[in-house]
Structures are given as structure tokens and as C-alpha cells.
Amino acid sequence: MTQANTMAPAAIRPGPDRFVVGLALAGLVVLGGLVWLETAPFLLALFAIGAVLGVALYHGAFGFTAGWRNLVTKKRGAGMRAQLLLFALAALIMIPILGSGRDDVIGAVAPVGTSLVVGSFLFGIGMQLGGGCGSGTLFTVGAGNLRMMVTLLFFIVGAVLGSIHLPWWLDLPAVDPISLIDWVGVPGAIAVQWLGLGAVTLWVNRIERRAHGDLERTELRLRPIEGSMAKALFTGRWPFLWAIIVLAVGNALTLVIGGSPWGITFAFNLWGAKALQGLGVDMGQFEFWNWAYPAQALADSVLVNIPSVMNFGLLLGAMLAAGMARRFNEASRQTPRGRPFLAAVVGGLLLGYGARLGFGCNIGALFSGLASASVHAWVWFACAFAGSLIGVRLRPWFRLPN
């Protein structure tokens, strides 16, 4: 992940945006109260974790999209290395939990097959056209980015379409889920993940050194770029390491409290399906929505659905952070038009469709998958990066900067 280009700060302005901060706090209190009334206390804890993750994503400007693009176009790898550090730390924390024999936790482990390859490839293209990944889309929407609101809308549309088509894709050739914990145990799984992440790090370093002769090691900075540590805590920008620690610990807490790692995009499926159901569409005619978990989620309130509750917290947390930094809606003051608008539409559709076919986004499939020692996460990583290369080359036609 990287400190996204769209979130680059201007000079820090004095004082928070009181209206935005007040609105975010009111949303957190009201929605948190509804979650408390509707469900068990553990979901309120996950709502709070989602809010903290939203703050970390915004202040750390953590999104995969710009990090991958910067490696390709600028040959700078700090953003990629920050992602790899995050994966390594999360694997160190979460693999022992998953391998402890507890029957109340399950990892993000998925099949390796046609659906995964096609879905992650499409998602990679969508990242660059839509302007964000799963987490990046959410935190920038929370921060008031109008273009990303278009991306999110069509992300939801694409996810619903993907859910309708997923059973057909799953009938194509695939290999059953492979957990490294089952194959080589906890120490072996951590070692394999770290070796793999180390190999990718060497590849990233080689690209940067060949282009620039040195490495820009901003991912290792502990002190903020400007201002005191106390001031940066509330107004940004956070050093990468701060956000890495919060995101890794947040995912581990999600696993322990919620029973499975952090995921984002199933909520988009659910929101879209509920909207269609409200318009009179019988979602029961589609096989996916007759499977046990989707059917139960569709029948229940969104306030008892873990990904939805965490996403709501994430949106409000990012809004609070943007308000504290007085940068709400700073990235886009005008509604996108023309080709940039078309890019948001196409990118959103590819993101949603690809996430459904690929068993999640950069969070659910990649981050949580690697932290769960699942082989499918590595396949997702490679195919999504290949798709991202295509997306980077398509961006100029859509009048998007590289």
C-alpha cells in the first residue's frame, strides 16, 4: 500500500472542520447505538475496529493502487515495501492463532482456479481505472471524494453481477483450497510466507535500484514527515509504520472477535442485493443467494453482518480523520465528467465483478489470505498485479494521470 497520490496533503490548515467532525461523531454514536441494540456487543467492538482502520487508512494514505502504479511508472517501491511489511507482520500474528487448534476461528482460504485467476486479473485493471482498491475506495469515499463515490456505486453493481455468475465460474477447473498451515505447520507457514514476501521485496528493490541507484526507504520512517508526533496522530500524515501496525493488529482482532479475518467486498454484494430486493427483484432465483451464508445475510439486517458493520465504521472513521485534518472533499471538488467518469464506471464494475469471482479484494483475498497462509492469495497477488499493468496503460486514454 502507499500514500496515495490523490490524498497528498497541502499545507496543514489550523483547526479541524467542526461540521465534518461533528457529523462523523454523530454517525459513529447513532450507528454504534443501533448496532448495540440490534446485536451482541462483539459487533459493536468490530464497528469500533472498523472506525480505527478507517482512521489509519486515511492518515496513512494506505491504498494498493498508487503503490503498484508508482512501482510501474516511477520505479519507486516504498509503497510496495510497506504492503509487504504489513503482510509479514500480519502473518506473524495471525498464523499462530489460526494454527492453535481453536474451532471458533477460520482463515481466508479459497480455491485456486479459473474463477480466481480471471477475477483477480479483472480486479487489477479495475483498481487503476476506478482509482482505488476495496479499502482505498471506502476510505476515500469516507473522505468525501466524489469520483470514488461513482466507483463505489458501480463496484456494488459489479459485485451483484459477479454473485449471479459465480456458480458458473466455480464449475470451471479449480484446485481445492490449500492452507500452508495444514501442509507445513505454523512455523513452516510463517517461514514460507516470509520467504515469499522477501523474494518480492528483492524484486521491488532491484527495479528501484536499476532506475534510481538507491532506495527511497520512507516505509521505515517512524517519525512523521512534518510536525510533531502528537499533531500527526490527529491531522496526518502518519508514517507508514504507524498504519502498518494498526492495520495488522486490527485484522488480528477482527479474526479473534469475529471468527474470520477482515473482509470488505461481501458487504457490497449484500447492499446491492438488498437494494434490488427492495425494488421487488426475487434474489432467491439466483443460486448464490440460496447458499447458506448469503441467504442468511440477505434475510438479516445489515447491522448483524460483520463486513457491513466494519465498512460503516471504516467510512465514518475516514470521515472523522479527514475532518480532523480539515481535508474533507479535498481530493475532488467537482463531479467527474467525460472519460474520467467513464473510467470510474468501468473500473467500479471490474472491481466488483473481479472481487466476487476472486473471493475478495486486496483486503479479503490478499491481505487476509496471506495472513491466513492460503496459497490462493499468492495467485491473486500475481494476477491482480498483471491486471494492474494493463490498467496503468489504459489510464491515459481515460485522461487519468500516471
mmCIF file with all atom_site columns, N, CA, C and O in Angstrom, residues 27-52 257 303-304 306 309-310 313:
data_model
loop_
_atom_site.group_PDB
_atom_site.id
_atom_site.type_symbol
_atom_site.label_atom_id
_atom_site.label_alt_id
_atom_site.label_comp_id
_atom_site.label_asym_id
_atom_site.label_entity_id
_atom_site.label_seq_id
_atom_site.pdbx_PDB_ins_code
_atom_site.Cartn_x
_atom_site.Cartn_y
_atom_site.Cartn_z
_atom_site.occupancy
_atom_site.B_iso_or_equiv
_atom_site.pdbx_formal_charge
_atom_site.auth_seq_id
_atom_site.auth_comp_id
_atom_site.auth_asym_id
_atom_site.auth_atom_id
_atom_site.pdbx_PDB_model_num
ATOM 1   N N  . GLY A 1 27  ? -22.565 10.237  13.504 1.00 0.00 ? 27  GLY A N  1
ATOM 2   C CA . GLY A 1 27  ? -22.785 8.973   12.800 1.00 0.00 ? 27  GLY A CA 1
ATOM 3   C C  . GLY A 1 27  ? -22.259 7.784   13.581 1.00 0.00 ? 27  GLY A C  1
ATOM 4   O O  . GLY A 1 27  ? -22.913 6.739   13.659 1.00 0.00 ? 27  GLY A O  1
ATOM 5   N N  . LEU A 1 28  ? -21.074 7.949   14.160 1.00 0.00 ? 28  LEU A N  1
ATOM 6   C CA . LEU A 1 28  ? -20.500 6.860   14.953 1.00 0.00 ? 28  LEU A CA 1
ATOM 7   C C  . LEU A 1 28  ? -21.357 6.545   16.171 1.00 0.00 ? 28  LEU A C  1
ATOM 8   O O  . LEU A 1 28  ? -21.590 5.369   16.493 1.00 0.00 ? 28  LEU A O  1
ATOM 9   N N  . VAL A 1 29  ? -21.855 7.588   16.844 1.00 0.00 ? 29  VAL A N  1
ATOM 10  C CA . VAL A 1 29  ? -22.670 7.376   18.037 1.00 0.00 ? 29  VAL A CA 1
ATOM 11  C C  . VAL A 1 29  ? -24.018 6.742   17.677 1.00 0.00 ? 29  VAL A C  1
ATOM 12  O O  . VAL A 1 29  ? -24.446 5.755   18.288 1.00 0.00 ? 29  VAL A O  1
ATOM 13  N N  . VAL A 1 30  ? -24.680 7.298   16.657 1.00 0.00 ? 30  VAL A N  1
ATOM 14  C CA . VAL A 1 30  ? -26.011 6.794   16.287 1.00 0.00 ? 30  VAL A CA 1
ATOM 15  C C  . VAL A 1 30  ? -25.918 5.374   15.740 1.00 0.00 ? 30  VAL A C  1
ATOM 16  O O  . VAL A 1 30  ? -26.661 4.474   16.169 1.00 0.00 ? 30  VAL A O  1
ATOM 17  N N  . LEU A 1 31  ? -25.020 5.167   14.787 1.00 0.00 ? 31  LEU A N  1
ATOM 18  C CA . LEU A 1 31  ? -24.914 3.835   14.191 1.00 0.00 ? 31  LEU A CA 1
ATOM 19  C C  . LEU A 1 31  ? -24.382 2.831   15.208 1.00 0.00 ? 31  LEU A C  1
ATOM 20  O O  . LEU A 1 31  ? -24.839 1.677   15.251 1.00 0.00 ? 31  LEU A O  1
ATOM 21  N N  . GLY A 1 32  ? -23.430 3.273   16.049 1.00 0.00 ? 32  GLY A N  1
ATOM 22  C CA . GLY A 1 32  ? -22.948 2.390   17.101 1.00 0.00 ? 32  GLY A CA 1
ATOM 23  C C  . GLY A 1 32  ? -24.061 1.997   18.057 1.00 0.00 ? 32  GLY A C  1
ATOM 24  O O  . GLY A 1 32  ? -24.153 0.840   18.492 1.00 0.00 ? 32  GLY A O  1
ATOM 25  N N  . GLY A 1 33  ? -24.947 2.949   18.378 1.00 0.00 ? 33  GLY A N  1
ATOM 26  C CA . GLY A 1 33  ? -26.084 2.632   19.241 1.00 0.00 ? 33  GLY A CA 1
ATOM 27  C C  . GLY A 1 33  ? -27.027 1.640   18.603 1.00 0.00 ? 33  GLY A C  1
ATOM 28  O O  . GLY A 1 33  ? -27.536 0.722   19.272 1.00 0.00 ? 33  GLY A O  1
ATOM 29  N N  . LEU A 1 34  ? -27.267 1.796   17.300 1.00 0.00 ? 34  LEU A N  1
ATOM 30  C CA . LEU A 1 34  ? -28.145 0.850   16.598 1.00 0.00 ? 34  LEU A CA 1
ATOM 31  C C  . LEU A 1 34  ? -27.529 -0.551  16.563 1.00 0.00 ? 34  LEU A C  1
ATOM 32  O O  . LEU A 1 34  ? -28.226 -1.552  16.725 1.00 0.00 ? 34  LEU A O  1
ATOM 33  N N  . VAL A 1 35  ? -26.216 -0.607  16.323 1.00 0.00 ? 35  VAL A N  1
ATOM 34  C CA . VAL A 1 35  ? -25.536 -1.907  16.337 1.00 0.00 ? 35  VAL A CA 1
ATOM 35  C C  . VAL A 1 35  ? -25.654 -2.548  17.715 1.00 0.00 ? 35  VAL A C  1
ATOM 36  O O  . VAL A 1 35  ? -25.915 -3.749  17.852 1.00 0.00 ? 35  VAL A O  1
ATOM 37  N N  . TRP A 1 36  ? -25.476 -1.737  18.758 1.00 0.00 ? 36  TRP A N  1
ATOM 38  C CA . TRP A 1 36  ? -25.588 -2.247  20.134 1.00 0.00 ? 36  TRP A CA 1
ATOM 39  C C  . TRP A 1 36  ? -26.985 -2.795  20.407 1.00 0.00 ? 36  TRP A C  1
ATOM 40  O O  . TRP A 1 36  ? -27.148 -3.868  21.000 1.00 0.00 ? 36  TRP A O  1
ATOM 41  N N  . LEU A 1 37  ? -28.006 -2.090  19.962 1.00 0.00 ? 37  LEU A N  1
ATOM 42  C CA . LEU A 1 37  ? -29.379 -2.524  20.201 1.00 0.00 ? 37  LEU A CA 1
ATOM 43  C C  . LEU A 1 37  ? -29.751 -3.745  19.359 1.00 0.00 ? 37  LEU A C  1
ATOM 44  O O  . LEU A 1 37  ? -30.541 -4.587  19.777 1.00 0.00 ? 37  LEU A O  1
ATOM 45  N N  . GLU A 1 38  ? -29.181 -3.814  18.169 1.00 0.00 ? 38  GLU A N  1
ATOM 46  C CA . GLU A 1 38  ? -29.559 -4.865  17.227 1.00 0.00 ? 38  GLU A CA 1
ATOM 47  C C  . GLU A 1 38  ? -28.843 -6.177  17.482 1.00 0.00 ? 38  GLU A C  1
ATOM 48  O O  . GLU A 1 38  ? -29.364 -7.253  17.191 1.00 0.00 ? 38  GLU A O  1
ATOM 49  N N  . THR A 1 39  ? -27.638 -6.118  18.032 1.00 0.00 ? 39  THR A N  1
ATOM 50  C CA . THR A 1 39  ? -26.782 -7.302  18.052 1.00 0.00 ? 39  THR A CA 1
ATOM 51  C C  . THR A 1 39  ? -26.068 -7.447  19.388 1.00 0.00 ? 39  THR A C  1
ATOM 52  O O  . THR A 1 39  ? -26.270 -6.692  20.316 1.00 0.00 ? 39  THR A O  1
ATOM 53  N N  . ALA A 1 40  ? -25.173 -8.425  19.405 1.00 0.00 ? 40  ALA A N  1
ATOM 54  C CA . ALA A 1 40  ? -24.335 -8.677  20.580 1.00 0.00 ? 40  ALA A CA 1
ATOM 55  C C  . ALA A 1 40  ? -23.207 -7.644  20.645 1.00 0.00 ? 40  ALA A C  1
ATOM 56  O O  . ALA A 1 40  ? -22.832 -7.058  19.624 1.00 0.00 ? 40  ALA A O  1
ATOM 57  N N  . PRO A 1 41  ? -22.642 -7.436  21.832 1.00 0.00 ? 41  PRO A N  1
ATOM 58  C CA . PRO A 1 41  ? -21.579 -6.426  21.983 1.00 0.00 ? 41  PRO A CA 1
ATOM 59  C C  . PRO A 1 41  ? -20.372 -6.654  21.092 1.00 0.00 ? 41  PRO A C  1
ATOM 60  O O  . PRO A 1 41  ? -19.666 -5.691  20.759 1.00 0.00 ? 41  PRO A O  1
ATOM 61  N N  . PHE A 1 42  ? -20.107 -7.901  20.687 1.00 0.00 ? 42  PHE A N  1
ATOM 62  C CA . PHE A 1 42  ? -18.906 -8.136  19.884 1.00 0.00 ? 42  PHE A CA 1
ATOM 63  C C  . PHE A 1 42  ? -18.972 -7.383  18.554 1.00 0.00 ? 42  PHE A C  1
ATOM 64  O O  . PHE A 1 42  ? -17.950 -6.954  18.014 1.00 0.00 ? 42  PHE A O  1
ATOM 65  N N  . LEU A 1 43  ? -20.183 -7.186  18.013 1.00 0.00 ? 43  LEU A N  1
ATOM 66  C CA . LEU A 1 43  ? -20.293 -6.449  16.757 1.00 0.00 ? 43  LEU A CA 1
ATOM 67  C C  . LEU A 1 43  ? -20.035 -4.961  16.954 1.00 0.00 ? 43  LEU A C  1
ATOM 68  O O  . LEU A 1 43  ? -19.536 -4.285  16.058 1.00 0.00 ? 43  LEU A O  1
ATOM 69  N N  . LEU A 1 44  ? -20.363 -4.440  18.120 1.00 0.00 ? 44  LEU A N  1
ATOM 70  C CA . LEU A 1 44  ? -20.017 -3.052  18.418 1.00 0.00 ? 44  LEU A CA 1
ATOM 71  C C  . LEU A 1 44  ? -18.502 -2.893  18.462 1.00 0.00 ? 44  LEU A C  1
ATOM 72  O O  . LEU A 1 44  ? -17.957 -1.888  17.999 1.00 0.00 ? 44  LEU A O  1
ATOM 73  N N  . ALA A 1 45  ? -17.816 -3.898  19.020 1.00 0.00 ? 45  ALA A N  1
ATOM 74  C CA . ALA A 1 45  ? -16.350 -3.865  19.035 1.00 0.00 ? 45  ALA A CA 1
ATOM 75  C C  . ALA A 1 45  ? -15.798 -3.873  17.610 1.00 0.00 ? 45  ALA A C  1
ATOM 76  O O  . ALA A 1 45  ? -14.845 -3.143  17.295 1.00 0.00 ? 45  ALA A O  1
ATOM 77  N N  . LEU A 1 46  ? -16.394 -4.673  16.721 1.00 0.00 ? 46  LEU A N  1
ATOM 78  C CA . LEU A 1 46  ? -15.937 -4.716  15.335 1.00 0.00 ? 46  LEU A CA 1
ATOM 79  C C  . LEU A 1 46  ? -16.247 -3.410  14.612 1.00 0.00 ? 46  LEU A C  1
ATOM 80  O O  . LEU A 1 46  ? -15.478 -2.978  13.750 1.00 0.00 ? 46  LEU A O  1
ATOM 81  N N  . PHE A 1 47  ? -17.361 -2.787  14.949 1.00 0.00 ? 47  PHE A N  1
ATOM 82  C CA . PHE A 1 47  ? -17.683 -1.470  14.394 1.00 0.00 ? 47  PHE A CA 1
ATOM 83  C C  . PHE A 1 47  ? -16.604 -0.461  14.786 1.00 0.00 ? 47  PHE A C  1
ATOM 84  O O  . PHE A 1 47  ? -16.143 0.332   13.954 1.00 0.00 ? 47  PHE A O  1
ATOM 85  N N  . ALA A 1 48  ? -16.185 -0.513  16.056 1.00 0.00 ? 48  ALA A N  1
ATOM 86  C CA . ALA A 1 48  ? -15.134 0.388   16.531 1.00 0.00 ? 48  ALA A CA 1
ATOM 87  C C  . ALA A 1 48  ? -13.813 0.086   15.844 1.00 0.00 ? 48  ALA A C  1
ATOM 88  O O  . ALA A 1 48  ? -13.060 1.005   15.473 1.00 0.00 ? 48  ALA A O  1
ATOM 89  N N  . ILE A 1 49  ? -13.505 -1.191  15.660 1.00 0.00 ? 49  ILE A N  1
ATOM 90  C CA . ILE A 1 49  ? -12.273 -1.553  14.952 1.00 0.00 ? 49  ILE A CA 1
ATOM 91  C C  . ILE A 1 49  ? -12.312 -1.022  13.528 1.00 0.00 ? 49  ILE A C  1
ATOM 92  O O  . ILE A 1 49  ? -11.323 -0.488  13.014 1.00 0.00 ? 49  ILE A O  1
ATOM 93  N N  . GLY A 1 50  ? -13.462 -1.148  12.874 1.00 0.00 ? 50  GLY A N  1
ATOM 94  C CA . GLY A 1 50  ? -13.603 -0.604  11.526 1.00 0.00 ? 50  GLY A CA 1
ATOM 95  C C  . GLY A 1 50  ? -13.329 0.884   11.481 1.00 0.00 ? 50  GLY A C  1
ATOM 96  O O  . GLY A 1 50  ? -12.656 1.378   10.564 1.00 0.00 ? 50  GLY A O  1
ATOM 97  N N  . ALA A 1 51  ? -13.813 1.622   12.488 1.00 0.00 ? 51  ALA A N  1
ATOM 98  C CA . ALA A 1 51  ? -13.573 3.057   12.538 1.00 0.00 ? 51  ALA A CA 1
ATOM 99  C C  . ALA A 1 51  ? -12.089 3.366   12.686 1.00 0.00 ? 51  ALA A C  1
ATOM 100 O O  . ALA A 1 51  ? -11.551 4.270   12.020 1.00 0.00 ? 51  ALA A O  1
ATOM 101 N N  . VAL A 1 52  ? -11.408 2.625   13.553 1.00 0.00 ? 52  VAL A N  1
ATOM 102 C CA . VAL A 1 52  ? -9.966  2.834   13.741 1.00 0.00 ? 52  VAL A CA 1
ATOM 103 C C  . VAL A 1 52  ? -9.206  2.503   12.458 1.00 0.00 ? 52  VAL A C  1
ATOM 104 O O  . VAL A 1 52  ? -8.264  3.210   12.067 1.00 0.00 ? 52  VAL A O  1
ATOM 105 N N  . ILE A 1 257 ? -12.187 -11.693 17.366 1.00 0.00 ? 257 ILE A N  1
ATOM 106 C CA . ILE A 1 257 ? -13.514 -11.281 17.822 1.00 0.00 ? 257 ILE A CA 1
ATOM 107 C C  . ILE A 1 257 ? -14.612 -11.776 16.888 1.00 0.00 ? 257 ILE A C  1
ATOM 108 O O  . ILE A 1 257 ? -15.660 -12.247 17.326 1.00 0.00 ? 257 ILE A O  1
ATOM 109 N N  . LEU A 1 303 ? -27.044 -4.707  9.952  1.00 0.00 ? 303 LEU A N  1
ATOM 110 C CA . LEU A 1 303 ? -26.378 -4.401  11.214 1.00 0.00 ? 303 LEU A CA 1
ATOM 111 C C  . LEU A 1 303 ? -25.954 -5.651  11.975 1.00 0.00 ? 303 LEU A C  1
ATOM 112 O O  . LEU A 1 303 ? -25.367 -5.538  13.059 1.00 0.00 ? 303 LEU A O  1
ATOM 113 N N  . VAL A 1 304 ? -26.237 -6.824  11.431 1.00 0.00 ? 304 VAL A N  1
ATOM 114 C CA . VAL A 1 304 ? -25.704 -8.050  12.025 1.00 0.00 ? 304 VAL A CA 1
ATOM 115 C C  . VAL A 1 304 ? -24.701 -8.718  11.086 1.00 0.00 ? 304 VAL A C  1
ATOM 116 O O  . VAL A 1 304 ? -24.219 -9.811  11.379 1.00 0.00 ? 304 VAL A O  1
ATOM 117 N N  . ILE A 1 306 ? -21.079 -8.768  9.648  1.00 0.00 ? 306 ILE A N  1
ATOM 118 C CA . ILE A 1 306 ? -19.773 -8.257  10.084 1.00 0.00 ? 306 ILE A CA 1
ATOM 119 C C  . ILE A 1 306 ? -19.097 -7.365  9.043  1.00 0.00 ? 306 ILE A C  1
ATOM 120 O O  . ILE A 1 306 ? -18.662 -6.248  9.369  1.00 0.00 ? 306 ILE A O  1
ATOM 121 N N  . VAL A 1 309 ? -20.959 -3.958  8.953  1.00 0.00 ? 309 VAL A N  1
ATOM 122 C CA . VAL A 1 309 ? -20.759 -3.157  10.158 1.00 0.00 ? 309 VAL A CA 1
ATOM 123 C C  . VAL A 1 309 ? -19.350 -2.551  10.167 1.00 0.00 ? 309 VAL A C  1
ATOM 124 O O  . VAL A 1 309 ? -19.169 -1.369  10.490 1.00 0.00 ? 309 VAL A O  1
ATOM 125 N N  . MET A 1 310 ? -18.357 -3.343  9.801  1.00 0.00 ? 310 MET A N  1
ATOM 126 C CA . MET A 1 310 ? -16.988 -2.814  9.773  1.00 0.00 ? 310 MET A CA 1
ATOM 127 C C  . MET A 1 310 ? -16.821 -1.765  8.680  1.00 0.00 ? 310 MET A C  1
ATOM 128 O O  . MET A 1 310 ? -16.102 -0.768  8.865  1.00 0.00 ? 310 MET A O  1
ATOM 129 N N  . GLY A 1 313 ? -18.192 1.486   9.912  1.00 0.00 ? 313 GLY A N  1
ATOM 130 C CA . GLY A 1 313 ? -17.223 2.089   10.816 1.00 0.00 ? 313 GLY A CA 1
ATOM 131 C C  . GLY A 1 313 ? -16.051 2.685   10.070 1.00 0.00 ? 313 GLY A C  1
ATOM 132 O O  . GLY A 1 313 ? -15.583 3.785   10.387 1.00 0.00 ? 313 GLY A O  1
#
